[in-house]
Coordinates of C-alpha atoms (C1' of nucleotides) in Angstrom, one line a residue:
Chain A
M1 CA 34.5 28.3 -6.8
Q2 CA 36.6 24.5 -5.7
A3 CA 37.3 25.5 -8.9
G4 CA 40.0 22.0 -9.3
A5 CA 37.4 19.2 -7.9
M6 CA 35.3 20.4 -11.0
D7 CA 37.7 19.8 -12.5
V8 CA 38.2 17.1 -11.9
T9 CA 34.1 15.2 -12.8
G10 CA 33.8 18.1 -15.3
I11 CA 30.1 18.0 -15.6
W12 CA 29.1 21.1 -14.0
S13 CA 29.9 22.5 -17.2
A14 CA 27.7 20.5 -19.6
P15 CA 24.1 19.8 -17.4
G16 CA 22.2 18.2 -20.3
L17 CA 20.8 15.0 -18.9
M18 CA 19.0 15.6 -16.6
K19 CA 15.7 16.9 -17.8
T20 CA 13.8 17.1 -14.9
I21 CA 14.6 17.2 -11.5
S22 CA 12.8 17.2 -8.7
P23 CA 13.2 20.3 -6.8
D24 CA 13.2 19.5 -3.3
V25 CA 14.3 15.8 -2.5
S26 CA 14.5 15.8 1.2
R27 CA 10.7 14.8 0.3
T28 CA 11.3 12.1 -0.5
A29 CA 12.1 10.9 2.4
S30 CA 8.6 11.5 4.3
Q31 CA 6.4 10.4 1.4
T32 CA 8.5 6.7 1.2
A33 CA 6.0 5.1 3.8
G34 CA 2.5 5.9 3.1
S35 CA 2.5 7.4 -0.3
Q36 CA -0.7 9.6 0.2
A37 CA -0.4 12.3 2.6
P38 CA 0.3 15.7 1.2
Q39 CA 2.7 18.5 2.0
A40 CA 2.1 20.1 4.0
T41 CA 1.3 23.4 2.0
E42 CA -0.2 22.2 -0.2
K43 CA -4.8 21.8 -0.2
R44 CA -5.5 18.3 0.4
G45 CA -8.7 16.4 0.1
R46 CA -10.6 16.6 -3.4
K47 CA -7.8 19.9 -4.4
A48 CA -5.0 18.3 -4.8
S49 CA -3.0 20.0 -7.3
K50 CA -2.6 18.5 -10.0
E51 CA 1.5 17.6 -9.6
T52 CA 1.0 16.3 -6.5
R53 CA -1.8 13.3 -7.2
R54 CA 0.5 12.7 -10.1
Q55 CA 4.0 12.4 -6.8
Q56 CA 1.1 10.3 -4.9
L57 CA 0.3 8.0 -8.0
I58 CA 3.8 7.2 -8.7
E59 CA 4.7 6.7 -5.2
A60 CA 2.2 4.1 -4.7
T61 CA 3.5 2.4 -8.4
I62 CA 6.6 1.7 -7.1
D63 CA 4.7 0.5 -4.5
S64 CA 2.7 -2.0 -7.0
L65 CA 6.2 -2.7 -7.9
A66 CA 8.0 -3.7 -5.3
R67 CA 5.3 -5.6 -3.5
R68 CA 4.0 -7.9 -6.7
G69 CA 6.4 -6.6 -9.6
Y70 CA 6.6 -5.7 -13.3
S71 CA 4.0 -8.2 -14.3
E72 CA 2.0 -7.7 -11.6
T73 CA 1.4 -4.3 -11.4
T74 CA -1.5 -3.4 -12.6
L75 CA -3.3 0.0 -12.9
A76 CA -5.9 -1.0 -10.3
D77 CA -3.6 -2.4 -7.4
V78 CA -1.7 1.2 -7.8
A79 CA -4.9 2.7 -7.8
D80 CA -6.0 1.4 -4.8
G81 CA -2.6 2.0 -3.2
A82 CA -3.5 6.0 -3.9
R83 CA -7.5 4.9 -2.3
L84 CA -8.4 6.8 -5.8
S85 CA -10.9 5.1 -7.9
R86 CA -10.0 3.2 -10.7
G87 CA -9.3 6.0 -14.0
I88 CA -8.0 8.0 -12.7
V89 CA -4.1 7.2 -13.7
N90 CA -5.4 7.6 -17.3
F91 CA -6.5 11.0 -16.1
H92 CA -3.7 11.9 -14.9
F93 CA -1.2 10.2 -16.7
E94 CA -2.1 9.1 -20.6
S95 CA -1.8 5.3 -20.0
K96 CA -0.4 2.8 -18.4
E97 CA 2.7 3.2 -20.5
K98 CA 3.1 6.6 -19.4
L99 CA 3.1 6.2 -16.2
L100 CA 5.7 3.4 -15.1
I101 CA 7.8 6.6 -17.6
A102 CA 7.3 9.4 -15.4
T103 CA 7.6 7.1 -12.7
L104 CA 10.7 5.2 -14.0
Q105 CA 11.9 9.5 -14.2
H106 CA 11.3 9.9 -10.7
M107 CA 13.8 7.3 -10.0
A108 CA 15.9 9.0 -11.7
D109 CA 16.2 12.0 -11.6
E110 CA 15.5 11.1 -7.1
Y111 CA 19.6 9.3 -7.6
S112 CA 20.7 11.8 -9.8
A113 CA 20.1 14.6 -7.1
H114 CA 20.8 12.6 -4.5
W115 CA 24.9 11.9 -5.8
R116 CA 25.6 15.3 -7.7
S117 CA 24.7 16.3 -4.3
S118 CA 26.4 14.0 -1.9
L119 CA 29.3 15.2 -4.1
E120 CA 29.4 19.5 -4.2
R121 CA 29.6 18.2 0.1
A122 CA 32.2 16.4 -0.3
G123 CA 34.6 20.0 -0.8
P124 CA 37.8 20.0 -4.2
E125 CA 39.4 16.4 -2.7
P126 CA 39.1 14.3 -5.1
S127 CA 39.6 10.4 -2.7
R128 CA 37.0 13.0 -0.5
Q129 CA 35.1 12.6 -2.9
L130 CA 35.5 8.9 -4.4
K131 CA 33.9 7.9 -0.7
A132 CA 30.8 10.1 -1.1
L133 CA 29.8 9.4 -4.2
V134 CA 30.2 5.0 -3.0
E135 CA 27.8 6.2 0.7
A136 CA 26.2 7.7 -1.0
D137 CA 24.3 4.4 -3.3
F138 CA 23.6 2.8 0.7
D139 CA 21.7 6.1 1.8
R140 CA 19.0 5.1 3.6
A141 CA 17.5 7.5 1.0
V142 CA 18.0 6.2 -1.9
C143 CA 18.7 2.8 -0.9
T144 CA 15.6 1.3 0.3
K145 CA 14.9 -2.2 -0.1
R146 CA 11.0 -1.5 -2.1
K147 CA 13.7 1.3 -3.9
L148 CA 15.7 -1.1 -4.8
A149 CA 12.7 -3.5 -6.0
A150 CA 11.6 -0.9 -8.0
W151 CA 15.2 -0.5 -9.6
C152 CA 15.2 -4.0 -10.3
A153 CA 12.3 -5.0 -12.3
F154 CA 12.4 -2.4 -15.1
W155 CA 15.9 -3.3 -15.2
G156 CA 14.2 -6.4 -16.2
E157 CA 12.2 -4.9 -19.0
A158 CA 14.9 -2.7 -19.7
K159 CA 16.4 -4.4 -23.0
S160 CA 13.4 -5.0 -24.3
R161 CA 12.3 -1.8 -24.4
P162 CA 14.3 1.4 -25.2
T163 CA 12.7 4.0 -23.3
Y164 CA 13.7 2.7 -20.2
Q165 CA 17.7 1.5 -20.8
A166 CA 17.5 4.9 -21.5
L167 CA 16.5 6.4 -18.1
C168 CA 17.7 2.9 -17.0
G169 CA 20.7 4.9 -16.9
A170 CA 20.7 5.6 -13.7
R171 CA 24.5 5.6 -12.8
D172 CA 24.8 6.9 -16.9
E173 CA 27.6 8.4 -19.0
S174 CA 28.2 11.6 -16.7
Y175 CA 27.7 9.1 -13.7
Q176 CA 30.8 7.5 -15.1
R177 CA 32.5 10.2 -16.4
V178 CA 33.0 11.2 -12.6
F179 CA 33.9 8.3 -12.3
V180 CA 36.0 8.0 -14.7
G181 CA 37.7 11.5 -14.0
L182 CA 38.3 10.7 -9.8
C183 CA 39.8 7.0 -10.1
R184 CA 42.2 9.1 -12.6
A185 CA 42.7 12.0 -10.5
L186 CA 43.3 9.6 -7.5
G187 CA 46.4 7.6 -10.1
D188 CA 47.4 11.2 -11.0
E189 CA 48.5 11.8 -7.2
A190 CA 50.4 8.7 -5.4
G191 CA 51.0 7.1 -9.2
Y192 CA 49.5 3.3 -9.1
D193 CA 49.6 2.0 -12.2
Y194 CA 45.7 1.2 -14.0
D195 CA 43.6 1.9 -16.3
P196 CA 40.7 4.5 -15.7
H197 CA 38.5 3.4 -17.0
S198 CA 38.6 -0.7 -16.1
T199 CA 38.9 0.4 -12.7
A200 CA 35.7 2.4 -12.5
L201 CA 34.0 0.0 -14.8
G202 CA 34.4 -2.6 -11.7
L203 CA 33.5 -0.4 -9.4
S204 CA 30.2 0.9 -11.5
A205 CA 29.6 -3.0 -11.4
M206 CA 30.1 -3.1 -7.5
L207 CA 27.5 -1.3 -6.9
E208 CA 24.9 -1.5 -9.1
G209 CA 25.6 -6.0 -8.3
L210 CA 25.2 -4.5 -5.0
W211 CA 22.9 -3.2 -4.8
L212 CA 21.1 -6.1 -6.8
R213 CA 22.4 -8.6 -3.7
L214 CA 20.8 -5.9 -1.5
M215 CA 17.1 -7.0 -2.8
M216 CA 17.2 -10.0 -2.8
G217 CA 17.5 -10.0 1.0
T218 CA 18.9 -13.5 0.5
E219 CA 22.4 -13.7 2.2
Q220 CA 22.3 -12.0 5.3
V221 CA 23.8 -9.0 2.6
T222 CA 22.9 -5.1 4.4
R223 CA 23.7 -2.3 3.6
E224 CA 26.0 -1.6 5.7
T225 CA 28.3 -5.5 4.6
A226 CA 27.7 -3.7 1.3
L227 CA 28.4 -0.4 1.9
R228 CA 31.7 -1.8 3.6
A229 CA 32.6 -4.1 1.3
A230 CA 32.4 -1.6 -1.2
L231 CA 34.8 0.8 0.8
D232 CA 36.9 -2.4 1.2
Y233 CA 37.6 -2.1 -2.1
L234 CA 38.7 1.3 -2.3
A235 CA 41.1 0.2 0.1
S236 CA 42.6 -2.6 -1.9
V237 CA 42.7 0.1 -4.6
F238 CA 44.1 3.2 -3.9
P239 CA 45.9 1.9 -0.9
K240 CA 48.0 5.2 0.0
H241 CA 44.4 7.1 -0.2
Y242 CA 42.0 4.9 2.3
G243 CA 43.9 2.5 5.0
R244 CA 41.9 -0.9 5.6
E245 CA 41.3 0.8 9.0
A246 CA 39.4 3.5 7.4
A247 CA 37.2 1.7 6.2
T248 CA 36.6 -1.1 8.7
R249 CA 35.6 1.2 10.8
S250 CA 33.8 -0.8 14.1
Chain B
M1 CA 42.8 -35.9 -6.2
Q2 CA 43.1 -32.5 -5.9
A3 CA 42.9 -33.2 -2.1
G4 CA 44.9 -29.7 -1.2
A5 CA 43.0 -27.7 -3.5
M6 CA 39.1 -28.9 -3.1
D7 CA 39.3 -29.0 1.3
V8 CA 39.8 -24.9 0.3
T9 CA 36.5 -24.9 -2.2
G10 CA 35.2 -27.3 0.4
I11 CA 32.2 -27.7 -1.6
W12 CA 32.2 -31.4 -3.4
S13 CA 32.2 -32.8 -0.1
A14 CA 28.4 -31.1 -0.4
P15 CA 27.2 -32.3 -3.2
G16 CA 23.6 -30.7 -2.0
L17 CA 21.4 -28.0 -3.6
M18 CA 22.2 -29.3 -7.3
K19 CA 18.6 -31.1 -8.5
T20 CA 19.3 -31.7 -12.0
I21 CA 22.3 -30.6 -13.7
S22 CA 22.1 -31.0 -16.9
P23 CA 24.4 -33.9 -17.8
D24 CA 26.1 -33.0 -20.8
V25 CA 26.9 -28.9 -21.0
S26 CA 28.5 -28.4 -24.6
R27 CA 25.4 -29.3 -26.4
T28 CA 24.4 -26.2 -25.2
A29 CA 26.4 -24.4 -26.5
S30 CA 25.1 -25.9 -30.3
Q31 CA 21.7 -24.4 -29.3
T32 CA 22.0 -21.4 -28.4
A33 CA 20.5 -20.2 -32.2
G34 CA 18.7 -22.2 -33.8
S35 CA 16.8 -23.4 -30.4
Q36 CA 14.8 -26.6 -32.4
A37 CA 17.1 -28.5 -34.2
P38 CA 17.1 -31.0 -32.6
Q39 CA 19.8 -33.2 -31.4
A40 CA 21.6 -36.1 -33.6
T41 CA 20.5 -38.6 -31.3
E42 CA 16.9 -38.5 -31.2
K43 CA 15.3 -38.3 -33.8
R44 CA 13.1 -35.5 -35.1
G45 CA 9.4 -34.8 -36.2
R46 CA 7.4 -36.1 -34.6
K47 CA 9.0 -38.4 -32.4
A48 CA 10.9 -36.1 -31.1
S49 CA 10.5 -38.0 -26.9
K50 CA 9.2 -36.3 -24.9
E51 CA 12.6 -35.0 -23.2
T52 CA 13.8 -33.4 -26.2
R53 CA 10.2 -31.8 -26.8
R54 CA 10.9 -30.0 -23.3
Q55 CA 14.4 -28.6 -24.4
Q56 CA 13.5 -27.3 -27.1
L57 CA 9.9 -25.0 -25.2
I58 CA 13.1 -24.0 -22.8
E59 CA 15.1 -22.8 -26.1
A60 CA 11.8 -20.7 -27.4
T61 CA 11.6 -19.6 -24.0
I62 CA 14.7 -18.6 -23.1
D63 CA 14.8 -16.3 -26.6
S64 CA 10.9 -14.8 -26.0
L65 CA 12.4 -13.6 -22.6
A66 CA 15.5 -12.3 -24.5
R67 CA 13.3 -10.5 -26.6
R68 CA 10.4 -9.3 -25.3
G69 CA 11.0 -9.5 -22.2
Y70 CA 9.0 -10.4 -18.7
S71 CA 6.2 -9.2 -19.5
E72 CA 5.5 -9.9 -22.7
T73 CA 6.7 -13.3 -23.3
T74 CA 3.7 -15.4 -23.8
L75 CA 2.5 -19.2 -24.3
A76 CA 1.9 -17.7 -27.9
D77 CA 5.3 -16.0 -28.7
V78 CA 7.2 -19.4 -27.2
A79 CA 4.7 -21.6 -29.0
D80 CA 5.6 -20.1 -32.6
G81 CA 9.2 -19.4 -31.9
A82 CA 9.5 -23.5 -32.2
R83 CA 7.1 -24.3 -34.7
L84 CA 4.7 -26.1 -32.8
S85 CA 1.0 -25.4 -32.4
R86 CA -0.9 -23.1 -29.0
G87 CA -1.4 -25.9 -26.9
I88 CA 1.8 -27.9 -27.0
V89 CA 3.2 -26.1 -24.0
N90 CA 0.5 -26.7 -21.3
F91 CA 0.7 -30.7 -22.7
H92 CA 4.4 -30.8 -21.2
F93 CA 4.6 -28.9 -19.0
E94 CA 1.3 -28.3 -16.9
S95 CA 1.6 -24.4 -17.2
K96 CA 2.8 -21.2 -17.7
E97 CA 4.4 -21.1 -14.4
K98 CA 5.7 -24.5 -14.4
L99 CA 7.5 -23.5 -17.4
L100 CA 9.2 -21.2 -16.2
I101 CA 10.2 -22.1 -14.3
A102 CA 12.4 -25.1 -15.8
T103 CA 13.5 -22.5 -17.9
L104 CA 15.3 -21.3 -15.2
Q105 CA 15.9 -24.9 -13.6
H106 CA 17.1 -25.0 -16.7
M107 CA 19.8 -22.4 -17.2
A108 CA 20.6 -22.5 -12.9
D109 CA 21.5 -26.1 -13.3
E110 CA 24.1 -24.8 -16.7
Y111 CA 25.7 -21.8 -15.1
S112 CA 26.3 -23.9 -11.7
A113 CA 28.1 -26.8 -14.1
H114 CA 30.2 -24.7 -16.0
W115 CA 31.4 -22.8 -13.4
R116 CA 32.4 -26.4 -11.3
S117 CA 33.9 -28.0 -14.1
S118 CA 35.9 -24.9 -15.2
L119 CA 37.4 -25.3 -11.3
E120 CA 37.9 -28.3 -11.5
R121 CA 40.0 -28.1 -15.3
A122 CA 41.2 -25.3 -13.0
G123 CA 43.8 -27.5 -11.0
P124 CA 44.6 -27.5 -7.5
E125 CA 46.8 -23.0 -6.8
P126 CA 44.0 -21.1 -5.4
S127 CA 45.3 -18.6 -7.8
R128 CA 44.2 -20.6 -10.8
Q129 CA 41.1 -21.5 -9.5
L130 CA 40.1 -17.3 -8.5
K131 CA 40.8 -16.4 -11.9
A132 CA 39.0 -19.7 -14.2
L133 CA 36.2 -18.4 -11.9
V134 CA 36.1 -15.1 -12.2
E135 CA 37.2 -16.0 -16.0
A136 CA 34.0 -18.5 -16.2
D137 CA 31.3 -15.9 -15.9
F138 CA 32.3 -14.2 -19.9
D139 CA 32.6 -16.9 -21.3
R140 CA 30.3 -18.0 -24.3
A141 CA 29.1 -20.8 -23.1
V142 CA 27.3 -18.9 -21.1
C143 CA 28.0 -14.8 -21.1
T144 CA 26.1 -14.2 -24.8
K145 CA 22.8 -11.3 -25.0
R146 CA 20.1 -13.6 -25.1
K147 CA 21.0 -15.7 -21.6
L148 CA 21.5 -12.3 -19.6
A149 CA 18.8 -10.7 -20.7
A150 CA 16.7 -14.3 -20.0
W151 CA 18.5 -13.9 -16.3
C152 CA 17.5 -10.1 -15.9
A153 CA 14.0 -10.7 -16.6
F154 CA 13.9 -13.3 -14.0
W155 CA 16.1 -11.0 -11.4
G156 CA 13.7 -8.5 -12.0
E157 CA 10.6 -11.2 -11.1
A158 CA 13.0 -12.4 -8.2
K159 CA 12.1 -11.0 -5.1
S160 CA 8.5 -10.5 -5.9
R161 CA 7.9 -14.3 -6.3
P162 CA 10.2 -17.2 -3.4
T163 CA 9.7 -20.3 -6.1
Y164 CA 12.6 -17.3 -8.5
Q165 CA 14.5 -16.3 -5.5
A166 CA 15.3 -19.1 -5.0
L167 CA 16.8 -20.2 -8.3
C168 CA 18.4 -17.2 -9.1
G169 CA 21.0 -17.5 -6.5
A170 CA 22.7 -19.0 -9.5
R171 CA 25.5 -17.2 -8.0
D172 CA 24.5 -19.8 -5.1
E173 CA 25.6 -20.2 -2.0
S174 CA 27.3 -23.1 -2.7
Y175 CA 29.4 -20.1 -5.2
Q176 CA 29.4 -17.7 -3.0
R177 CA 31.5 -20.5 -0.1
V178 CA 34.0 -21.1 -2.7
F179 CA 34.8 -17.8 -3.3
V180 CA 35.1 -16.7 0.2
G181 CA 37.5 -19.6 0.6
L182 CA 39.7 -19.0 -1.9
C183 CA 39.9 -15.3 -0.9
R184 CA 40.9 -16.4 2.7
A185 CA 43.8 -19.5 0.8
L186 CA 45.1 -16.4 -1.2
G187 CA 45.3 -14.6 2.0
D188 CA 46.1 -16.1 3.8
E189 CA 49.3 -17.9 1.5
A190 CA 50.6 -14.1 1.2
G191 CA 49.0 -12.4 4.0
Y192 CA 46.8 -9.2 3.4
D193 CA 44.7 -8.7 5.6
Y194 CA 41.3 -7.8 4.3
D195 CA 38.2 -9.6 5.1
P196 CA 37.7 -12.5 3.3
H197 CA 33.5 -12.3 3.8
S198 CA 33.3 -8.9 2.1
T199 CA 36.1 -9.7 -0.5
A200 CA 34.1 -12.5 -2.3
L201 CA 31.2 -9.8 -1.6
G202 CA 32.7 -7.7 -3.5
L203 CA 34.1 -9.7 -6.7
S204 CA 30.5 -11.8 -6.6
A205 CA 28.9 -8.4 -6.9
M206 CA 31.2 -6.7 -9.2
L207 CA 30.6 -10.5 -11.5
E208 CA 27.0 -9.4 -11.5
G209 CA 26.9 -6.5 -12.6
L210 CA 29.6 -6.4 -15.4
W211 CA 26.8 -9.0 -16.7
L212 CA 24.2 -6.5 -16.2
R213 CA 26.0 -4.4 -17.9
L214 CA 27.0 -6.5 -20.3
M215 CA 23.0 -7.4 -20.9
M216 CA 21.9 -3.5 -20.8
G217 CA 24.2 -2.9 -24.5
T218 CA 24.6 0.6 -22.7
E219 CA 28.0 2.1 -23.4
Q220 CA 30.4 -0.6 -24.8
V221 CA 31.7 -2.6 -23.1
T222 CA 32.0 -6.2 -24.1
R223 CA 32.8 -8.9 -23.0
E224 CA 36.4 -8.3 -23.4
T225 CA 36.3 -5.2 -21.2
A226 CA 34.5 -6.6 -18.4
L227 CA 36.5 -9.3 -17.4
R228 CA 39.4 -6.8 -18.0
A229 CA 37.7 -5.1 -15.5
A230 CA 37.2 -7.5 -13.2
L231 CA 41.1 -8.7 -13.7
D232 CA 42.0 -5.7 -12.9
Y233 CA 39.7 -6.2 -9.6
L234 CA 41.9 -9.0 -8.7
A235 CA 45.2 -7.5 -10.0
S236 CA 44.3 -4.5 -7.2
V237 CA 43.0 -7.1 -4.4
F238 CA 45.8 -9.5 -4.4
P239 CA 48.5 -8.0 -5.3
K240 CA 51.0 -10.8 -5.4
H241 CA 49.2 -13.3 -7.5
Y242 CA 48.2 -11.3 -9.9
G243 CA 50.9 -9.0 -12.0
R244 CA 48.6 -6.3 -14.0
E245 CA 50.7 -7.3 -16.8
A246 CA 48.9 -10.6 -16.2
A247 CA 45.2 -8.6 -16.6
T248 CA 46.4 -5.7 -19.1
R249 CA 46.5 -8.5 -22.0
S250 CA 46.9 -6.1 -24.6
Chain C
dC1 C1' -5.7 -50.3 -32.9
dC2 C1' -3.6 -48.5 -29.4
dA3 C1' -1.7 -45.2 -26.8
dT4 C1' 0.4 -40.6 -27.6
dA5 C1' 1.6 -37.0 -28.5
dT6 C1' -0.1 -32.7 -31.1
dT7 C1' -3.3 -28.8 -33.3
dG8 C1' -7.0 -25.0 -33.2
dA9 C1' -10.3 -24.3 -31.8
dA10 C1' -14.2 -22.0 -27.1
dT11 C1' -13.8 -20.8 -23.4
dG12 C1' -13.8 -17.3 -19.5
dA13 C1' -10.5 -15.0 -16.5
dA14 C1' -8.2 -10.1 -16.3
dT15 C1' -6.6 -5.3 -17.6
dG16 C1' -5.9 -1.5 -20.4
dT17 C1' -9.1 2.2 -21.7
dT18 C1' -13.7 5.1 -22.7
dC19 C1' -16.7 7.6 -21.5
dA20 C1' -21.0 9.2 -19.5
dA21 C1' -22.2 11.1 -15.2
dC22 C1' -21.5 13.5 -11.3
dA23 C1' -19.2 16.4 -7.1
dA24 C1' -16.0 20.1 -6.4
dA25 C1' -13.4 25.0 -7.5
dT26 C1' -12.9 28.9 -9.9
dA27 C1' -15.1 32.4 -11.9
dC28 C1' -18.5 35.4 -13.8
dC29 C1' -22.4 38.4 -13.8
dC30 C1' -25.8 41.0 -10.7
Chain D
dG1 C1' -22.3 39.1 -1.4
dG2 C1' -24.8 35.6 -3.1
dG3 C1' -26.5 32.8 -6.9
dT4 C1' -25.4 31.0 -11.0
dA5 C1' -22.7 29.2 -14.8
dT6 C1' -18.0 26.9 -16.3
dT7 C1' -14.2 24.1 -15.5
dT8 C1' -11.7 20.9 -13.8
dG9 C1' -11.4 16.8 -11.1
dT10 C1' -12.9 11.8 -10.2
dT11 C1' -16.6 8.4 -10.3
dG12 C1' -17.4 3.4 -11.8
dA13 C1' -19.0 1.0 -14.8
dA14 C1' -18.6 -0.3 -19.3
dC15 C1' -16.3 -2.2 -23.1
dA16 C1' -12.4 -4.1 -26.0
dT17 C1' -8.5 -6.6 -25.2
dT18 C1' -5.9 -9.8 -24.6
dC19 C1' -4.2 -14.4 -23.2
dA20 C1' -3.5 -19.2 -20.7
dT21 C1' -6.3 -23.5 -20.3
dT22 C1' -9.8 -26.8 -21.9
dC23 C1' -11.1 -29.9 -25.1
dA24 C1' -12.9 -33.0 -28.7
dA25 C1' -11.2 -34.1 -32.7
dT26 C1' -6.9 -35.7 -35.4
dA27 C1' -2.6 -37.2 -37.1
dT28 C1' 1.4 -40.5 -35.8
dG29 C1' 4.0 -44.1 -34.4
dG30 C1' 4.1 -49.2 -33.1

DNA sequence: CCATATTGAATGAATGTTCAACAAATACCC
DNA sequence: GGGTATTTGTTGAACATTCATTCAATATGG
């Protein structure tokens, strides 16, 4: 189905990178706030399944990262946040480092599943797909202050840790490839004279930069402002596809 | 002099934010590598002036941040890097935190002085000024892997520390104001129909995002690639000011 | 000699990890 | 089905390590 559009993005044929996509992305929304409410289908209390406990601890880790930053995130704080005892993390995860890696993996999987699903829902038209990708980045499901702060905490440590570095390419190679493919497709349609690679790099960099701005919280940059800036970019680069009035919704 | 251009940027009339601009920006280039070579004009060995020792320790701190990340940067490592003994930091700076703040302050001052000087040299024409600002961001003087890594280390901790957050606005409010002013000026000249604030936000976010990419080092993004992407952006948004061929130098 | 920069060992606090004891759930047996 | 054993999740205290900070002793330049 939608073979033409799929060829443009060209990622569905090689689903290599993602190791463990969380089966239900929808859950994360309900777990955003509390971090200890178990599933309706899961037994609560003592008999929470191993996987549930892990999720619970991961959520508490994201909380701690967002609240105290990477360098001050301690296992005691994570355990307290999850309302569990001190030694629990070393039981479910082997070490603090493994917990952090699992947390990053979790966020990367969630992010990846999110934009892929957005892309799928966008239909076959490249211009719609590109817009959908941009909008997905500022969706409440992935673009929370809490999560942005956690991302940034990992970014800060990524350069000196290969493991983080690999995972921090949430906007990874396949994501980049999709962008390049879409930019090229739009260029072919309307005869723009830019380099797709350069344009795609600029766009994805802008998205990341806007995330950074949102996270910092300084200046009054909101999700709406950021999205608007990104859509304005689309309108400037692809004037025949995105009218300025389409971007400016107000 | 150049009154018209100055009015566009509108920052020279209110030099409020910068507390201590390092007097000589040129020095930083020579100190990039070694981190212990003292000035020719300064005495070396035991009698290095208080200020020189501080600079030396700050450079060693940047080294450590770049090499080991924020969370693993220790005073011992800084002291070793500066070829000095353990207790020295607490003598010249009062605490580890004060050392880190001084380091960030140093980088912020350097960055600020750098783009301000670029802006000054660009002459009165807004289009040249904007291009100069973009190019300044990828100049070897400020855009080293070492320094980018240090910046990112601070970004990661900024959300939970107000002091860092304030300083991490290296691209601070006045920088943003200059961008907005220039975007507005170009728009008035050629009748573009974008919102200056939105365009300026997108541009500065892209620059930050490109820095992030450069720092990560993943993918083969170089200073040239990044600059090219940024200039392509200018060519797309301000087609009457920047021809595509001007951006594509190759 | 005096003031001051520097050293390096001592100290104490913070924190990741281990582990023996405990509790809950499940399996097993009669 | 009820009682017992076993497995497994959980706890919290003990332990070891790392690291910022302190400070008395020392070296240096004026």
